[in-house]
Short mmCIF file of C-alpha atoms and ligand atoms in Angstrom, two decimals:
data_model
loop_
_atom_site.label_atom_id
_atom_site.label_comp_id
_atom_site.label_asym_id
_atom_site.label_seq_id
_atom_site.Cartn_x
_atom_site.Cartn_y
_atom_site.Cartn_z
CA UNK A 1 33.00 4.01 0.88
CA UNK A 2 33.76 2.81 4.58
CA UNK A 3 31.74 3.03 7.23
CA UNK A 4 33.23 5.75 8.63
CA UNK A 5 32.53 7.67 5.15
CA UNK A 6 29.07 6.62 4.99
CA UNK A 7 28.41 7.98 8.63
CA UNK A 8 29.84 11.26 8.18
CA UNK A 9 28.03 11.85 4.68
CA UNK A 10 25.24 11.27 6.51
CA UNK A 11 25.98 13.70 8.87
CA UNK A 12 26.61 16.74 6.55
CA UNK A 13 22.81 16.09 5.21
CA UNK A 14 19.95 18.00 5.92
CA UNK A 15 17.76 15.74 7.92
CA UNK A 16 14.83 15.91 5.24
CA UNK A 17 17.46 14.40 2.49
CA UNK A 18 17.89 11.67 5.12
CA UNK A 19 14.32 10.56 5.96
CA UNK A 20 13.91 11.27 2.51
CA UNK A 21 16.60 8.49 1.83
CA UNK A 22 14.69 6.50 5.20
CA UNK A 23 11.53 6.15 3.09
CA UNK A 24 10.69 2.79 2.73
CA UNK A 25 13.80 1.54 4.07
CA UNK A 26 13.40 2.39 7.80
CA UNK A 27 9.97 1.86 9.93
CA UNK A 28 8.48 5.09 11.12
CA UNK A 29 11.47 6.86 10.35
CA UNK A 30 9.56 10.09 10.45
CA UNK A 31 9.41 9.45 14.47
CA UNK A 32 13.43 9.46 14.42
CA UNK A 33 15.70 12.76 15.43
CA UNK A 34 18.61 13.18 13.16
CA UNK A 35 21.51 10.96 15.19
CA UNK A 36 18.57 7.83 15.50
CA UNK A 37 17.75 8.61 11.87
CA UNK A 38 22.01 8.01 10.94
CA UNK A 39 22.42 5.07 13.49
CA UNK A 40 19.04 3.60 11.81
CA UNK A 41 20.75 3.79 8.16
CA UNK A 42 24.00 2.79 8.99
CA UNK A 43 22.58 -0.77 10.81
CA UNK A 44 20.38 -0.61 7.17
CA UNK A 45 23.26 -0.02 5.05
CA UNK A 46 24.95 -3.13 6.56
CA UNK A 47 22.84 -5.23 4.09
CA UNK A 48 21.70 -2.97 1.33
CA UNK A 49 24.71 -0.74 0.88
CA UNK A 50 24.77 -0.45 -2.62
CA UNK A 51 20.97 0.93 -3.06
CA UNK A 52 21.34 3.19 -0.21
CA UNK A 53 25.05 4.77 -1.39
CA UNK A 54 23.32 5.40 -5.08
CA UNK A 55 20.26 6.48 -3.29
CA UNK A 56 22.05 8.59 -1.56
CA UNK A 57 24.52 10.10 -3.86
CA UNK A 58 21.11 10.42 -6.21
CA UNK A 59 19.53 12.43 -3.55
CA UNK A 60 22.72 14.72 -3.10
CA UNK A 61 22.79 15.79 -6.87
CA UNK A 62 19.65 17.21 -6.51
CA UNK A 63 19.96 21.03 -6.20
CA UNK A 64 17.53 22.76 -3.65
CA UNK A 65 15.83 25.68 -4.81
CA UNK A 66 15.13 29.23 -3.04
CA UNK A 67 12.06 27.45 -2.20
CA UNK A 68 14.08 24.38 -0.56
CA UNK A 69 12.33 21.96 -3.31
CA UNK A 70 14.80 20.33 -6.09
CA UNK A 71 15.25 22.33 -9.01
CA UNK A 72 13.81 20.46 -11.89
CA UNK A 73 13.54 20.51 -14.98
CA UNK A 74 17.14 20.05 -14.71
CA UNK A 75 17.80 23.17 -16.71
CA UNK A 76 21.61 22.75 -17.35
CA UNK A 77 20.83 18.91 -18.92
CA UNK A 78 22.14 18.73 -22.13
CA UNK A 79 20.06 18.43 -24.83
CA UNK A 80 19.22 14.73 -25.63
CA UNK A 81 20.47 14.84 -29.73
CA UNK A 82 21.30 12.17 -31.23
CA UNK A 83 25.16 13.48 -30.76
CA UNK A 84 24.74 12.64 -27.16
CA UNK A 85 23.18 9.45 -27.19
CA UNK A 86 25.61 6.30 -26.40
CA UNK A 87 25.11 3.15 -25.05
CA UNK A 88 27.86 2.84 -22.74
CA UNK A 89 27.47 4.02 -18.87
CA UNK A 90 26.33 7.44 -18.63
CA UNK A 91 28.36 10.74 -18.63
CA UNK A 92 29.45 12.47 -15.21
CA UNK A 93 27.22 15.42 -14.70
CA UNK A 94 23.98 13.30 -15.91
CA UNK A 95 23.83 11.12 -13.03
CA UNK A 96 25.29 7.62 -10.88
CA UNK A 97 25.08 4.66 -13.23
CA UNK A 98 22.08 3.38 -12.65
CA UNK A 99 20.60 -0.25 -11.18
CA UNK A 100 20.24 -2.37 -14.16
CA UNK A 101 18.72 -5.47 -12.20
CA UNK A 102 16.01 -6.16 -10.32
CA UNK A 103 17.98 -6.91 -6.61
CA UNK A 104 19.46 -3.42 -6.94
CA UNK A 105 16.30 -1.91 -8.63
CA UNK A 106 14.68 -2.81 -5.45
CA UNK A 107 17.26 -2.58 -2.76
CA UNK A 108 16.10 -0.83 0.35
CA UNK A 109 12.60 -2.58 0.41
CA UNK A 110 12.38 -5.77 2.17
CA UNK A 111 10.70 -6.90 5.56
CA UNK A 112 11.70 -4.38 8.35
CA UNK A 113 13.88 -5.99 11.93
CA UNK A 114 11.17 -7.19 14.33
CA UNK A 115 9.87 -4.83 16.72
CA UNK A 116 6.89 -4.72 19.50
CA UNK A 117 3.32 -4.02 17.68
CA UNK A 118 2.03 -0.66 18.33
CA UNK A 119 -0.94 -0.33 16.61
CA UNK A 120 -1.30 2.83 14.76
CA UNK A 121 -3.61 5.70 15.48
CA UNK A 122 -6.01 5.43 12.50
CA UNK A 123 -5.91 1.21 13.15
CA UNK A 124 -7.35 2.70 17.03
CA UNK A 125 -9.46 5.20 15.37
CA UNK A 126 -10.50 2.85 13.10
CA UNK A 127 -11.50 0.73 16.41
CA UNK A 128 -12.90 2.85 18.48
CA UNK A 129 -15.58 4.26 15.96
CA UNK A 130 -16.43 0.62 15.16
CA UNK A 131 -17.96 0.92 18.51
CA UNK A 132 -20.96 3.18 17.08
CA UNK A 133 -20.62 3.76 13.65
CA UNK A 134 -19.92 2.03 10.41
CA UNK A 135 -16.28 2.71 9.68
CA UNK A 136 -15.08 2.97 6.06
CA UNK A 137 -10.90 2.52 6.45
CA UNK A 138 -9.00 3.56 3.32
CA UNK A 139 -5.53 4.04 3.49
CA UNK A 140 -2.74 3.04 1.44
CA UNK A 141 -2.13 -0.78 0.84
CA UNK A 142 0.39 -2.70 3.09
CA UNK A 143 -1.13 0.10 5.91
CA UNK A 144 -2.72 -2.81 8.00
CA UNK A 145 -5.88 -3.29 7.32
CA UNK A 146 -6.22 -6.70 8.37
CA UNK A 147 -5.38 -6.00 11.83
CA UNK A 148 -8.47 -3.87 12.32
CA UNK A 149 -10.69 -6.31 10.85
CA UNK A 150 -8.89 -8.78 13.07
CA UNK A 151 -9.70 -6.71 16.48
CA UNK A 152 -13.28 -6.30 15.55
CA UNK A 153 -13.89 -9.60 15.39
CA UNK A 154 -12.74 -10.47 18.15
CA UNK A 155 -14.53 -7.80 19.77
CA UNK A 156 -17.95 -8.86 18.19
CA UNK A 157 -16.82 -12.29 19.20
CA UNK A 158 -16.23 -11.96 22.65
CA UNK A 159 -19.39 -9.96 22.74
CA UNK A 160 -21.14 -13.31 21.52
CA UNK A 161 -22.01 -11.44 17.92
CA UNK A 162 -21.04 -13.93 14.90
CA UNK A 163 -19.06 -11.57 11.80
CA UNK A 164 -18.95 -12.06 8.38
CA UNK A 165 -15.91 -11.53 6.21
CA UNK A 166 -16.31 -10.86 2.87
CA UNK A 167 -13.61 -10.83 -0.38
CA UNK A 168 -13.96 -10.59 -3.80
CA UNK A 169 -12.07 -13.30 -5.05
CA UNK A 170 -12.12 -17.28 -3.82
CA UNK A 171 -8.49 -17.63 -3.88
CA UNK A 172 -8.74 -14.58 -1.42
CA UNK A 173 -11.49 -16.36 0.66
CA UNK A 174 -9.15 -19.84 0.99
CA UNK A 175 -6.21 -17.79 2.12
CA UNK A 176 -8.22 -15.38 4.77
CA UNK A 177 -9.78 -18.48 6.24
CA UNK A 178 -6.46 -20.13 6.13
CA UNK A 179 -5.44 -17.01 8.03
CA UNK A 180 -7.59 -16.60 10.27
CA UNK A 181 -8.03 -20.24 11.51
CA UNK A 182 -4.75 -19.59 12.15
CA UNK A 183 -5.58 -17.02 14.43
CA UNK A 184 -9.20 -17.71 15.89
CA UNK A 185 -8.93 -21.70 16.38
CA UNK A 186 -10.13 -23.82 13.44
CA UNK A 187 -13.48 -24.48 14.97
CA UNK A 188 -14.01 -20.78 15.20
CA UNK A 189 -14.10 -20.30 11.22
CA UNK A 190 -16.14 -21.18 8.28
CA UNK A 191 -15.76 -20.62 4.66
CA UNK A 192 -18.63 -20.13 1.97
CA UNK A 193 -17.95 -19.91 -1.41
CA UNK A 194 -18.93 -21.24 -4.74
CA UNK A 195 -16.45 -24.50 -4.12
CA UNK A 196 -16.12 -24.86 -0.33
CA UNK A 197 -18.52 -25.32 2.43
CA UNK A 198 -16.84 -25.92 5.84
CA UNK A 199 -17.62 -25.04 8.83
CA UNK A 200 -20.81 -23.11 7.99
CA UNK A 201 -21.90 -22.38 11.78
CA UNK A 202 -18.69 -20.95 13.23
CA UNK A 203 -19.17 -17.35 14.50
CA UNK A 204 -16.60 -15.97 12.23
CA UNK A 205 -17.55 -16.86 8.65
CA UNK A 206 -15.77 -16.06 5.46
CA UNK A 207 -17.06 -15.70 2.13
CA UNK A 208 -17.19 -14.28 -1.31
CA UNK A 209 -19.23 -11.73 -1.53
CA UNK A 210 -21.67 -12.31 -4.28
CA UNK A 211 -22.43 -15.01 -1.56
CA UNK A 212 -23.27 -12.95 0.83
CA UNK A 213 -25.56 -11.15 -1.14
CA UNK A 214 -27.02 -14.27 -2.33
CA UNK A 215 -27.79 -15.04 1.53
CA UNK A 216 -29.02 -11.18 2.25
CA UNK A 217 -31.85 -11.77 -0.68
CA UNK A 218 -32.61 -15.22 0.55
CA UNK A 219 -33.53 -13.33 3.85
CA UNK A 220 -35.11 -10.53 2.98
CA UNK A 221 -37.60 -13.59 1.00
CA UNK A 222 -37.87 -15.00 4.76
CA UNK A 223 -35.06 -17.72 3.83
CA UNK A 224 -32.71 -17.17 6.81
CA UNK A 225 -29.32 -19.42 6.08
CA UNK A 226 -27.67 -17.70 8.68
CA UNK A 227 -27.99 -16.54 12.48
CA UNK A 228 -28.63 -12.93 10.90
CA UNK A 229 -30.37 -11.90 14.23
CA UNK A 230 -27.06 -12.65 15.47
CA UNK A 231 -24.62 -10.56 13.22
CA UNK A 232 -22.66 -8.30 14.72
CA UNK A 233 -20.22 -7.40 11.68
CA UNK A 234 -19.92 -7.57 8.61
CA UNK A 235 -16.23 -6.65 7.11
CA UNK A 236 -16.19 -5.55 3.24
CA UNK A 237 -12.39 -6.37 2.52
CA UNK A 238 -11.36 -5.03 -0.45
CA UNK A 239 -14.82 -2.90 -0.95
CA UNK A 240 -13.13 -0.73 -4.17
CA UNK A 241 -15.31 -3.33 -5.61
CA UNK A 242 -17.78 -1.18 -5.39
CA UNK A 243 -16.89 0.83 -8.12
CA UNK A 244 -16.76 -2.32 -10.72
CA UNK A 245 -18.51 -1.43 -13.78
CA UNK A 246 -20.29 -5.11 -13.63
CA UNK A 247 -19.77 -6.27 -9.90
CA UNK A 248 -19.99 -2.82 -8.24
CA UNK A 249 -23.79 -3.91 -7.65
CA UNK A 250 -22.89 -6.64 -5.40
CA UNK A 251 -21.68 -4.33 -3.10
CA UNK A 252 -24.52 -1.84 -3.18
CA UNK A 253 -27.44 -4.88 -2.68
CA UNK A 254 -24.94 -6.24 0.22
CA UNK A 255 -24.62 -3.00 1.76
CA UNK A 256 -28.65 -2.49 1.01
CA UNK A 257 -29.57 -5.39 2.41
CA UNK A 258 -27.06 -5.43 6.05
CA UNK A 259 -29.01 -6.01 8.88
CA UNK A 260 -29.93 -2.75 10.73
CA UNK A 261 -28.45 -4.18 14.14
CA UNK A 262 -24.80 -5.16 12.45
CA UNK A 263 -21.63 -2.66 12.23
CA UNK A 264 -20.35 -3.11 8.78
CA UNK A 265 -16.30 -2.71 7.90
CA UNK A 266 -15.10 -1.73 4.33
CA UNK A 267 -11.52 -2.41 3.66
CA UNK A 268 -9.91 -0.52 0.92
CA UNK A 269 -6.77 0.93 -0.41
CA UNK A 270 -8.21 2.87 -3.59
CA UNK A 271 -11.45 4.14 -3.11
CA UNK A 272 -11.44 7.31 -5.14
CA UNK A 273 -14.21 8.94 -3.52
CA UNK A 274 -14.63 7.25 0.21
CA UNK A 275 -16.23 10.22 1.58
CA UNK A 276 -19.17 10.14 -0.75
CA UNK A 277 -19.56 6.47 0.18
CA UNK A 278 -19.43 7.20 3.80
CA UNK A 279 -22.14 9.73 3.34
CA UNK A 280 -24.09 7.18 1.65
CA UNK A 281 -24.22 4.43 4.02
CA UNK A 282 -25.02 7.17 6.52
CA UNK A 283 -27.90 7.93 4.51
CA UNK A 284 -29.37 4.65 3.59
CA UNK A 285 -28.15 2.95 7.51
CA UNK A 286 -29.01 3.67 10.55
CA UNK A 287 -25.71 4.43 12.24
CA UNK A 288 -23.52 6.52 10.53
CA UNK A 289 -20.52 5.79 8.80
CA UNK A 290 -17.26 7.49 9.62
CA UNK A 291 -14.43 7.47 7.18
CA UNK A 292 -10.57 6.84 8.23
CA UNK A 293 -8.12 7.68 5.66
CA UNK A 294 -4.93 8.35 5.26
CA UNK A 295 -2.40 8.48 2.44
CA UNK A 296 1.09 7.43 3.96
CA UNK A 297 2.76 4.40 2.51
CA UNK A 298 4.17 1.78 4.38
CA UNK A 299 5.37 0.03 1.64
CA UNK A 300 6.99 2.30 -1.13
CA UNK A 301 6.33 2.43 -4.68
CA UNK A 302 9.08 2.54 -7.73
CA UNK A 303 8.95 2.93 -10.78
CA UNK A 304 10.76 1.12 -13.30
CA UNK A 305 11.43 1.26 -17.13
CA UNK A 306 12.09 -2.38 -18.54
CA UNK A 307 13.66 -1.11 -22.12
CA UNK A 308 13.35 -3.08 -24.75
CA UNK A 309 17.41 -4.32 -24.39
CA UNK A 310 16.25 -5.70 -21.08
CA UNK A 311 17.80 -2.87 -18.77
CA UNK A 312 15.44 -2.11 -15.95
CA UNK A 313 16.11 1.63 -14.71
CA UNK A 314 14.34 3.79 -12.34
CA UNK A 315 12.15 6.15 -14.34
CA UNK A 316 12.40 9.06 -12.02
CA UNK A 317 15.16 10.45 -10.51
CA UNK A 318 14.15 10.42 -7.07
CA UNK A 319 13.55 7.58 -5.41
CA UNK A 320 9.96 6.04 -5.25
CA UNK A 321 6.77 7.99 -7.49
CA UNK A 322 7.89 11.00 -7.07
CA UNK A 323 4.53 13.87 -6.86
CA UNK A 324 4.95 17.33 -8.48
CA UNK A 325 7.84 19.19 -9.15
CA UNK A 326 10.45 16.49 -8.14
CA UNK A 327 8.90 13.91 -10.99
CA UNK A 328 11.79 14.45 -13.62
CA UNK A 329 12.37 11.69 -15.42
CA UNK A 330 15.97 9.53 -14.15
CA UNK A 331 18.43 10.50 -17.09
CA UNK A 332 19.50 7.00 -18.25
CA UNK A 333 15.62 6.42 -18.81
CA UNK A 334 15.83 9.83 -20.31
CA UNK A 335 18.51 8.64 -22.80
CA UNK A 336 16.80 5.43 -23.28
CA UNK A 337 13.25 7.08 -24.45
CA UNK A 338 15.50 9.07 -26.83
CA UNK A 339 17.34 6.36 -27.61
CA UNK A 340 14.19 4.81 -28.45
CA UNK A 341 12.62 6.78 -30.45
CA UNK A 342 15.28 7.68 -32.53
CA UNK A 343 15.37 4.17 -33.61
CA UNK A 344 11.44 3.97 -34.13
CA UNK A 345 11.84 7.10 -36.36
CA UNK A 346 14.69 5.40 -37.94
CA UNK A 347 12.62 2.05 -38.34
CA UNK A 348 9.90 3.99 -40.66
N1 ATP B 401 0.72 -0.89 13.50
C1 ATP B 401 1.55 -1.62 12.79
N2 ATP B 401 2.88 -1.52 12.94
C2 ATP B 401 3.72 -2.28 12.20
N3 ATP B 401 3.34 -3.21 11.29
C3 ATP B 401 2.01 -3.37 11.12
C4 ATP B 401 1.05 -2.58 11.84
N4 ATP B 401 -0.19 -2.99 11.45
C5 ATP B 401 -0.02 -3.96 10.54
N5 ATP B 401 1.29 -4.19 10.32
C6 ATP B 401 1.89 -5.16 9.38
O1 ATP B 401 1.74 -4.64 8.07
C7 ATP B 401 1.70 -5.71 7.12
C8 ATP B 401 0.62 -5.45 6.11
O2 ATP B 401 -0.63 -5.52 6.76
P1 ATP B 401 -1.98 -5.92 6.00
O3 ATP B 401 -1.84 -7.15 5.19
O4 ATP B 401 -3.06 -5.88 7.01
O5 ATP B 401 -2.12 -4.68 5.00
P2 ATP B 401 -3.40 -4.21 4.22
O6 ATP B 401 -3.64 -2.78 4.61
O7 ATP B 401 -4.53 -5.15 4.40
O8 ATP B 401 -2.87 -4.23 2.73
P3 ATP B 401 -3.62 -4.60 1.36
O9 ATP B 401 -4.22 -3.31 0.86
O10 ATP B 401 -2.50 -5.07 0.51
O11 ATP B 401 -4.66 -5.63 1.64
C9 ATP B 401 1.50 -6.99 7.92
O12 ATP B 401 2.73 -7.68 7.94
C10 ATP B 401 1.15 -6.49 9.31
O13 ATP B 401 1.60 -7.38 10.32
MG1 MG B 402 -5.64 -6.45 3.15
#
């Protein structure tokens, strides 16, 4: 297809097919009329224009309903008997053939053209809040968490406050301090964990946090390690810990045991319940804690089949997880199931 082609396909779509098809391929596409939207994935389709044409012409098969949704179970399918089943590509009416590696599997998803940071609304929510309240942020991963915990501190920072960042893993810890020497200055970062002491009086300190409950019970026993009358925040990065059947109480004791005076942060992007943990800090703390969530995803999901033969397909037919009606399986991973079981009945 030229150019040309591609533009005025694009054209004769209805402009929910194309930010549909602008998901995960275009930033804040949502924010784009109909011509930007085209202009935005034609300059896309200059690199990726394989995934976005089979996108595309994946998208256009689907048939609206009266209600304006695709019509699915895809009623007119033909039964998948074993007389149907065949190995080569699949049969017109059933669908393009489909990516078989993982470059195509993932086409469209890459690192977006460089534009001017605009923080987004729940990041300046997020923010602002900090200013009286605990703030619980959980929103969908890739969303930009780091940024907020990166404003904070330098917020609490400038306000002559020292902060405590806290992860769940070590590797985590060496990389965030990495990070974030990066950013603050090395002499403005330390890094506590079970391996690595440096730096242990910068305002900014990273840590594990099992060992920043250690240092909470060491105070509360009049053992201060730390400028605690000095905290100003404490940032819970990846706080879904919480829920850990074995290291979920690490996070309660930490949050127990937080200095009255200092804001704390949790981080997450799967909290199930956030609200009930917002109204429980708000209990047991003397601010309260306001919750920011969100659900949009920055960074889309897929999902792939790897078959047995090695073929990697798109399991549903539209593209990324599809939710509720539109979650009908692709039909080469259709085929293959069949395919599949027929030869596990066969095996018996
Ligand atoms: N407002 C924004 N506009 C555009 N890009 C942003 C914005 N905020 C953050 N980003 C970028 O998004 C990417 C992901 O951010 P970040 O690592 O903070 O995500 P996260 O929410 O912490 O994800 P995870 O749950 O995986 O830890 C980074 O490259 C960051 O620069
Ligand atoms: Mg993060």
């Amino acid at each position: 297809m030229t150019t040309d082609e591609l533009e005025q396909l694009l054209a004769q779509q209805p402009v929910s097919r194309l930010h549909r098809l602008a998901h995960g391929r275009i930033h804040r596409h949502f924010r784009l009329g109909k011509r930007r939207l085209i202009e935005a994935l034609l300059r896309h389709s200059a690199e990726h224009r394989a995934g976005l044409e089979s996108d595309l012409s994946i998208l256009i098969q689907e048939r609206p309903t009266p209600t304006g949704r695709p019509e699915l179970p895809h009623k007119t399918d033909k039964p998948l008997s074993k007389a149907t089943h065949h190995h080569g590509p699949i049969q017109d009416g059933e669908g393009p053939e489909p990516p078989t590696d993982l470059t195509a599997f993932l086409a469209g998803i890459g690192i977006p053209p460089p534009q001017p940071f605009v923080p987004d609304p729940w990041q300046e929510e997020a923010l602002e809040s900090l200013k009286t309240t605990d703030v619980i942020v959980s929103v969908p991963t890739g969303s930009g968490k780091t940024y907020v915990a990166v404003e904070a501190t330098k917020r609490a920072i400038d306000a002559d406050r020292t902060v405590i960042y806290t992860s769940p893993l070590k590797a985590l810890s060496n990389t965030k301090f990495t990070e974030f020497s990066r950013l603050f200055g090395p002499d403005q970062v330390g890094i506590l964990t079970g391996d690595r002491r440096d730096n242990p009086q910068a305002p900014l300190l990273i840590m594990t946090t099992e060992i920043l409950r250690n240092l909470l019970y060491d105070a509360a026993g009049g053992e201060i390690d730390l400028r605690l009358d000095t905290l100003g925040l404490i940032i819970l990065d990846e706080s879904q810990y919480i829920a850990d059947p074995e290291r979920g109480v690490v996070w309660e004791e930490t949050i127990i045991f937080c200095p009255g005076q200092a804001r704390l942060l949790l981080l997450s992007a799967s909290i199930g319940n956030p609200q009930d943990i917002a109204d429980w800090l708000t209990s047991i703390r003397p601010t309260s804690c306001h919750l920011v969530q969100h659900h949009r995803r920055s960074v889309p999901l897929r999902a792939g089949y790897l078959h047995p033969n090695g073929k990697l397909v798109p399991l549903f037919r539209t593209v990324g997880i599809p939710k509720g009606p539109t979650s009908a399986l692709h039909p080469e991973a259709k085929r293959l199931f069949a395919q599949y079981e027929d030869d596990s009945v066969r095996s018996r």
